[in-house]
Each structure stands twice: as C-alpha cells, then as structure tokens.
PDB file of C-alpha atoms in Angstrom:
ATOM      1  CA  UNK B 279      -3.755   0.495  -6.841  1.00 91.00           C
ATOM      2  CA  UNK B 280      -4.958  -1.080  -9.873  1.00 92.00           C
ATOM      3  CA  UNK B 281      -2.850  -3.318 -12.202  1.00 94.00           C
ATOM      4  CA  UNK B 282      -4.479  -4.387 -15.576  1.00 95.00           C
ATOM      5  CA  UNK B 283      -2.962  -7.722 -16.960  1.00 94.00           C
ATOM      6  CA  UNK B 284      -4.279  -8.155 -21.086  1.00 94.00           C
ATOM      7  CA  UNK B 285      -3.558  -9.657 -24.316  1.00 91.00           C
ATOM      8  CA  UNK B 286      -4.242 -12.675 -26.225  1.00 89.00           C
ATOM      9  CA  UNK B 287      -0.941 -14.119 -24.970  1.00 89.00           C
ATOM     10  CA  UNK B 288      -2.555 -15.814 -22.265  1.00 89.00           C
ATOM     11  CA  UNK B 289       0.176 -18.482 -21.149  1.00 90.00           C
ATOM     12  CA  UNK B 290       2.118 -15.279 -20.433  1.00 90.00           C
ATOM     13  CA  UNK B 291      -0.032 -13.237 -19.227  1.00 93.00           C
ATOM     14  CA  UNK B 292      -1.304 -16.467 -16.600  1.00 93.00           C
ATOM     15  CA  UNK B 293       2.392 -16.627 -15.622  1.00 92.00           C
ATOM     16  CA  UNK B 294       2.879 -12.867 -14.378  1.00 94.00           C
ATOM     17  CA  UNK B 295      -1.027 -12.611 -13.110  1.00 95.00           C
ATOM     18  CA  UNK B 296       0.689 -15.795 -11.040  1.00 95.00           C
ATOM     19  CA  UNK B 297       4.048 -14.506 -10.407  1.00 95.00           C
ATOM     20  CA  UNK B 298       2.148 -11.225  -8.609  1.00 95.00           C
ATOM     21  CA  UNK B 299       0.042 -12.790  -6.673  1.00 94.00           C
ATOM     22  CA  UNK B 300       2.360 -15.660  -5.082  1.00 94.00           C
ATOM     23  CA  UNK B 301       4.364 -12.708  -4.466  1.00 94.00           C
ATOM     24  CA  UNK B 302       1.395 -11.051  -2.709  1.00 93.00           C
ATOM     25  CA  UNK B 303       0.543 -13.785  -1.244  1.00 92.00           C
ATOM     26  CA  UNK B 304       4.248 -14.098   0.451  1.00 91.00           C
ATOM     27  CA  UNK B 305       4.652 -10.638   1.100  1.00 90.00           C
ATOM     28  CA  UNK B 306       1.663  -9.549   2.822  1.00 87.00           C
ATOM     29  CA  UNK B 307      -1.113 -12.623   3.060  1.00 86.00           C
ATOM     30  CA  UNK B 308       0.419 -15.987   4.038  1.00 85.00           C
ATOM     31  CA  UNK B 309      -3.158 -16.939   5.304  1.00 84.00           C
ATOM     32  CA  UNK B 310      -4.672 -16.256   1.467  1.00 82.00           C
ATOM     33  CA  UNK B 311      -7.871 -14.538   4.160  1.00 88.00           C
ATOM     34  CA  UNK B 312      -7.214 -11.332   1.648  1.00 90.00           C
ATOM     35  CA  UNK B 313      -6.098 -12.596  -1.885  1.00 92.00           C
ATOM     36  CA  UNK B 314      -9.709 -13.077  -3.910  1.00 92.00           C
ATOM     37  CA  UNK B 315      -9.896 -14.165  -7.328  1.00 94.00           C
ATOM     38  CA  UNK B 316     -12.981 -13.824  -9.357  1.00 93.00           C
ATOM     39  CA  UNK B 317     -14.160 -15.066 -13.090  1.00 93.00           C
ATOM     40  CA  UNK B 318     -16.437 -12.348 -13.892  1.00 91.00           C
ATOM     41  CA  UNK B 319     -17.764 -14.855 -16.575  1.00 89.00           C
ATOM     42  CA  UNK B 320     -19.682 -16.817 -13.610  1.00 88.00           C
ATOM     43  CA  UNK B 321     -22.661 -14.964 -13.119  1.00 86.00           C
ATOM     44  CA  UNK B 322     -21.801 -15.326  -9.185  1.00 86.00           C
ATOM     45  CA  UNK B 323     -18.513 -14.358  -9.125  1.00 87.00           C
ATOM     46  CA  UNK B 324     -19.426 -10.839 -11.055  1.00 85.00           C
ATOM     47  CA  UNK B 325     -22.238 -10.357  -8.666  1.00 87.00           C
ATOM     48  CA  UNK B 326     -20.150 -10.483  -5.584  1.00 90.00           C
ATOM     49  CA  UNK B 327     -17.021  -8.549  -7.518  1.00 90.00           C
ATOM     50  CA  UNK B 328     -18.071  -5.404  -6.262  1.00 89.00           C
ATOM     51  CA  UNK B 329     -18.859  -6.907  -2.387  1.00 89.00           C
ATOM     52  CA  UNK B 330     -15.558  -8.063  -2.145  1.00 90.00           C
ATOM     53  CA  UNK B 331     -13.371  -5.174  -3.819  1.00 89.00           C
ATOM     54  CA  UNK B 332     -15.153  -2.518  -0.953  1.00 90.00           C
ATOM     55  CA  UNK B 333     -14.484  -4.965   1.820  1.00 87.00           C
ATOM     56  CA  UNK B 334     -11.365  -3.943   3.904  1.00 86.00           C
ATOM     57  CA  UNK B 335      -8.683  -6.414   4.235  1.00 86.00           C
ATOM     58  CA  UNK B 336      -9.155  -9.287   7.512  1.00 83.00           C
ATOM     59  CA  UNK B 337      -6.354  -8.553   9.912  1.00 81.00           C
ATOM     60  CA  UNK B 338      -3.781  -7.130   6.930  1.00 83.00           C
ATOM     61  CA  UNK B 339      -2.965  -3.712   5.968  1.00 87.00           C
ATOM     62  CA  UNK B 340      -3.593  -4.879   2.023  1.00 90.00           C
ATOM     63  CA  UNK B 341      -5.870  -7.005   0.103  1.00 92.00           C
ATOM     64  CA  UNK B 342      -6.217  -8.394  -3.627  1.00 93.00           C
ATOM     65  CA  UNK B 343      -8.827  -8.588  -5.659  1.00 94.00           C
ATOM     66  CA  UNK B 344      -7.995 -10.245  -9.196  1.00 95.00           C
ATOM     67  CA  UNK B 345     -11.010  -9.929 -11.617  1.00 94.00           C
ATOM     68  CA  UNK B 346     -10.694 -11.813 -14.687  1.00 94.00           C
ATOM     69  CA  UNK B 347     -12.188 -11.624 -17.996  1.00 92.00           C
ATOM     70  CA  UNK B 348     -13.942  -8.078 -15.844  1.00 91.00           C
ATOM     71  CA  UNK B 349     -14.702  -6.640 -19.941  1.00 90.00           C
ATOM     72  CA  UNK B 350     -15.611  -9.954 -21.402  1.00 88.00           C
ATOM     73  CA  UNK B 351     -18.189 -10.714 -19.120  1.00 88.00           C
ATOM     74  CA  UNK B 352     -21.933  -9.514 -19.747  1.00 87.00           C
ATOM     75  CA  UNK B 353     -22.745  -7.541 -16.750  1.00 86.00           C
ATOM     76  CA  UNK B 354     -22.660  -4.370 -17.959  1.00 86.00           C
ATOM     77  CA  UNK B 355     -24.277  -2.735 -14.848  1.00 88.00           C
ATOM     78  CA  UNK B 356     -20.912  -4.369 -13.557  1.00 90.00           C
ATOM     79  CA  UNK B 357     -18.645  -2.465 -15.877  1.00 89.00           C
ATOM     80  CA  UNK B 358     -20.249   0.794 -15.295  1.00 88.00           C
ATOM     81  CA  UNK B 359     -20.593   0.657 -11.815  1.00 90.00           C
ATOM     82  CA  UNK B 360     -16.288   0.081 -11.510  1.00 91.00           C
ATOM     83  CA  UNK B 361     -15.651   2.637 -14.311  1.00 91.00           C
ATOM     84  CA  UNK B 362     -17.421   4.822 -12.268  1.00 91.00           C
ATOM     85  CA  UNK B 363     -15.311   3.963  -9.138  1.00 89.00           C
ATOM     86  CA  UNK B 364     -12.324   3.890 -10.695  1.00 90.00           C
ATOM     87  CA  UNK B 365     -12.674   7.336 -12.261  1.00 90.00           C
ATOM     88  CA  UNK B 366     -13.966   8.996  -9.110  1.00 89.00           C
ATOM     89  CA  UNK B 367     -10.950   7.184  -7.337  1.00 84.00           C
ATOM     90  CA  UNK B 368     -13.694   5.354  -4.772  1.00 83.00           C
ATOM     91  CA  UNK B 369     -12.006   1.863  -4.368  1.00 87.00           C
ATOM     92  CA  UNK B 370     -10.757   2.048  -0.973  1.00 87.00           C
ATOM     93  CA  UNK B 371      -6.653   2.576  -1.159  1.00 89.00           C
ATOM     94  CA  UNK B 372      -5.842  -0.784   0.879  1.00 90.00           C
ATOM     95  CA  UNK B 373      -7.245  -2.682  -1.497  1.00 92.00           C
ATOM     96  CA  UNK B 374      -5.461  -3.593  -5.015  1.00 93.00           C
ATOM     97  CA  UNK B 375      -7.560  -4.630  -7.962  1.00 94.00           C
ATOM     98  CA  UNK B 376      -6.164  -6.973 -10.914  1.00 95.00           C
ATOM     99  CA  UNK B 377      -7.960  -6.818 -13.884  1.00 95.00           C
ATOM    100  CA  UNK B 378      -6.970  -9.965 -16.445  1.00 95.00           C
ATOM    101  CA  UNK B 379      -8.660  -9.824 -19.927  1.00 93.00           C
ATOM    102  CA  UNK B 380      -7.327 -11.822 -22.918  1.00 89.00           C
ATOM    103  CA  UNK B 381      -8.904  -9.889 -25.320  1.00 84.00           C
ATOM    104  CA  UNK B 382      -7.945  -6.585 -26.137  1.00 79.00           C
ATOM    105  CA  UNK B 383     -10.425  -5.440 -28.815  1.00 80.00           C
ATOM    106  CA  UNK B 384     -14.059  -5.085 -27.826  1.00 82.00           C
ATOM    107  CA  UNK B 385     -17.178  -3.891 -29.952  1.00 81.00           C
ATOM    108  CA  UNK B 386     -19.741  -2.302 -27.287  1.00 86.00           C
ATOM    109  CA  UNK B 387     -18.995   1.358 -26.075  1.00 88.00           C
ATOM    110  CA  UNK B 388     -19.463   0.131 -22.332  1.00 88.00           C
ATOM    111  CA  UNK B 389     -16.497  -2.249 -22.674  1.00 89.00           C
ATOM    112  CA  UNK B 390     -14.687   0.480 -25.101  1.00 90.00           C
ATOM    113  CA  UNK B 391     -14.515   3.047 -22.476  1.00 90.00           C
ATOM    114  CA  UNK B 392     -13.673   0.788 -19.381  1.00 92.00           C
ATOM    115  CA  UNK B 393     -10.841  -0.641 -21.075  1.00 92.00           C
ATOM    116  CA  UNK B 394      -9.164   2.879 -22.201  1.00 91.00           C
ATOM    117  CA  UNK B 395      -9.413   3.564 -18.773  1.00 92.00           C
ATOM    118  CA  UNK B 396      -7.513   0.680 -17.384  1.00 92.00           C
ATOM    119  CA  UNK B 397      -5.081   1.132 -20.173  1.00 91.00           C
ATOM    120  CA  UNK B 398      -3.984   4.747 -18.595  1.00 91.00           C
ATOM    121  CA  UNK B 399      -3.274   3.048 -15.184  1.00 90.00           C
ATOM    122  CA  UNK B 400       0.269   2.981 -13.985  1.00 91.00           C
ATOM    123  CA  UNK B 401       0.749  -0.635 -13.644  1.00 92.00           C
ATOM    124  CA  UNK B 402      -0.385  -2.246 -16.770  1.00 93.00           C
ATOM    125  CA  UNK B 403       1.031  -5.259 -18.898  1.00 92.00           C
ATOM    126  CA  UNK B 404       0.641  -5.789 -22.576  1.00 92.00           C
ATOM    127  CA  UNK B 405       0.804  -9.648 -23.738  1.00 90.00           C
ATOM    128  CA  UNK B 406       0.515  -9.404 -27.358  1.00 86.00           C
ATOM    129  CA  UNK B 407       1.014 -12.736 -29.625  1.00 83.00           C
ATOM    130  CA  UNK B 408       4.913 -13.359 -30.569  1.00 79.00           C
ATOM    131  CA  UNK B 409       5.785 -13.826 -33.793  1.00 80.00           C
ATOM    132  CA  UNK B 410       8.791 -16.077 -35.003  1.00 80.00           C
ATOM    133  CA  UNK B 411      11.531 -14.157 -33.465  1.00 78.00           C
ATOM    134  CA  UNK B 412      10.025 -12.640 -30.355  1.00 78.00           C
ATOM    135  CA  UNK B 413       8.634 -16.550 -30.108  1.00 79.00           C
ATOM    136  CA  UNK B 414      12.338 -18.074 -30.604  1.00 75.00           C
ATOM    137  CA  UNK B 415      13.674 -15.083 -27.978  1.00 81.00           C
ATOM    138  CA  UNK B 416      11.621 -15.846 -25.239  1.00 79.00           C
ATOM    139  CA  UNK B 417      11.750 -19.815 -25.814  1.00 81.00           C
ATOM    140  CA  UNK B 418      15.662 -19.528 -25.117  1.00 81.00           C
ATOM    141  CA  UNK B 419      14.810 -17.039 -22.074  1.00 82.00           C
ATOM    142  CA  UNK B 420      12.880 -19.862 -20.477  1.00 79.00           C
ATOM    143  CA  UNK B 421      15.306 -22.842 -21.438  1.00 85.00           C
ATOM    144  CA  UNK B 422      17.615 -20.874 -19.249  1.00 86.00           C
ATOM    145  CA  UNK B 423      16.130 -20.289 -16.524  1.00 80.00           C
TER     146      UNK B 423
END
C-alpha cells in the first residue's frame, strides 16, 4: 500500500501524516520495532530508504515506512530506483510506504514523473494553501473540537 501525503499546507498535512501513524502505531505496532520514518533530505536517511522499505516487518504482519520530502531530496538514483518499484509493483505487500512532500510543483523530469505516479495511488491527500474562507472554515472546525 502506498499513501502519498503533499501540499504546501504543511501544518495540515503534519497533522494527518501524524494522525496515521499514531493510529498505526496503536493498531498494529505498539513496540514502534516496524514504524520507520525517514528525511530523504539527510543524505543517510535516503541511503538506507530503500534497505528499510524491502525489509519485512519484526514479529508483525505490517510495517511503515514514511519517507519525507522522497521528491525534494537530490538522490535521483533514489527516485528512479522506487519509481521503478512502484510501477513494477516490487515493494513487498506487508509493507506500507508514506510518501510526505510539501511541494507539489517540481522542475526536473525525474521528480516530474515520480510524482504523477504517486498522484494515481489510491490513498493520496491533497493539502493545498486555504484562502480566507476555507482558512475561517477550518479555524472554527478546530475551535470545536
């Protein structure tokens, strides 16, 4: 399963990555052994990306792997290599990858093409700015609750 979290809303877009992952986290990995979260803007964390989305979950029948700012970053061998493995379906099926991005216009065709593709996934969400009224809306939606 992949879920791809983007926009330059990024105080939303922070709460639902959140919300998913506590919920995760309850649900299926109390120990956090399988929930992995990775700035692919550190040089380290995009090298071992790749290690840790093929590795089967430790005693769990599911595991997360949240990438963040996966298109930003400037490993394009990176990109290429996970377009290639999401298109050929090759990330194992017990694993589920988050991609967050707060961007959601890019210039190089690399980073073009991988985030068309993760915009055709199933589960994706859409943060866009508010303006005035959508702003006002969603102030009074968190007063209340």
């Amino acid at each position: 399963m992949i879920i791809f979290i983007y926009g330059k809303d990024t105080y939303r877009s922070r709460q639902y990555l959140k919300k998913i992952t506590d919920k995760f986290k309850a649900d299926r990995d109390p120990s956090g052994y399988n929930t992995i979260v990775l700035d692919c803007m550190d040089a380290a964390d995009a090298k071992r990306a790749l290690t840790e989305l093929m590795t089967v979950p430790f005693l769990a029948e599911k595991r997360m792997v949240v990438l963040k700012n996966l298109i930003s970053c400037k490993d394009a061998g990176l990109k290429s290599t996970l377009q290639e493995k999401i298109e050929s379906s090759g990330i194992p099926e017990n694993n589920i990858l988050v991609v967050h991005e707060s961007v959601d216009k890019y210039k190089t065709k690399v980073d073009k093409a991988l985030f068309e593709l993760l915009q055709k996934e199933k589960y994706t969400e859409h943060f866009k700015e508010l303006n005035g009224a959508e702003m006002h809306g969603w102030m009074m939606q968190q007063i209340q609750e």
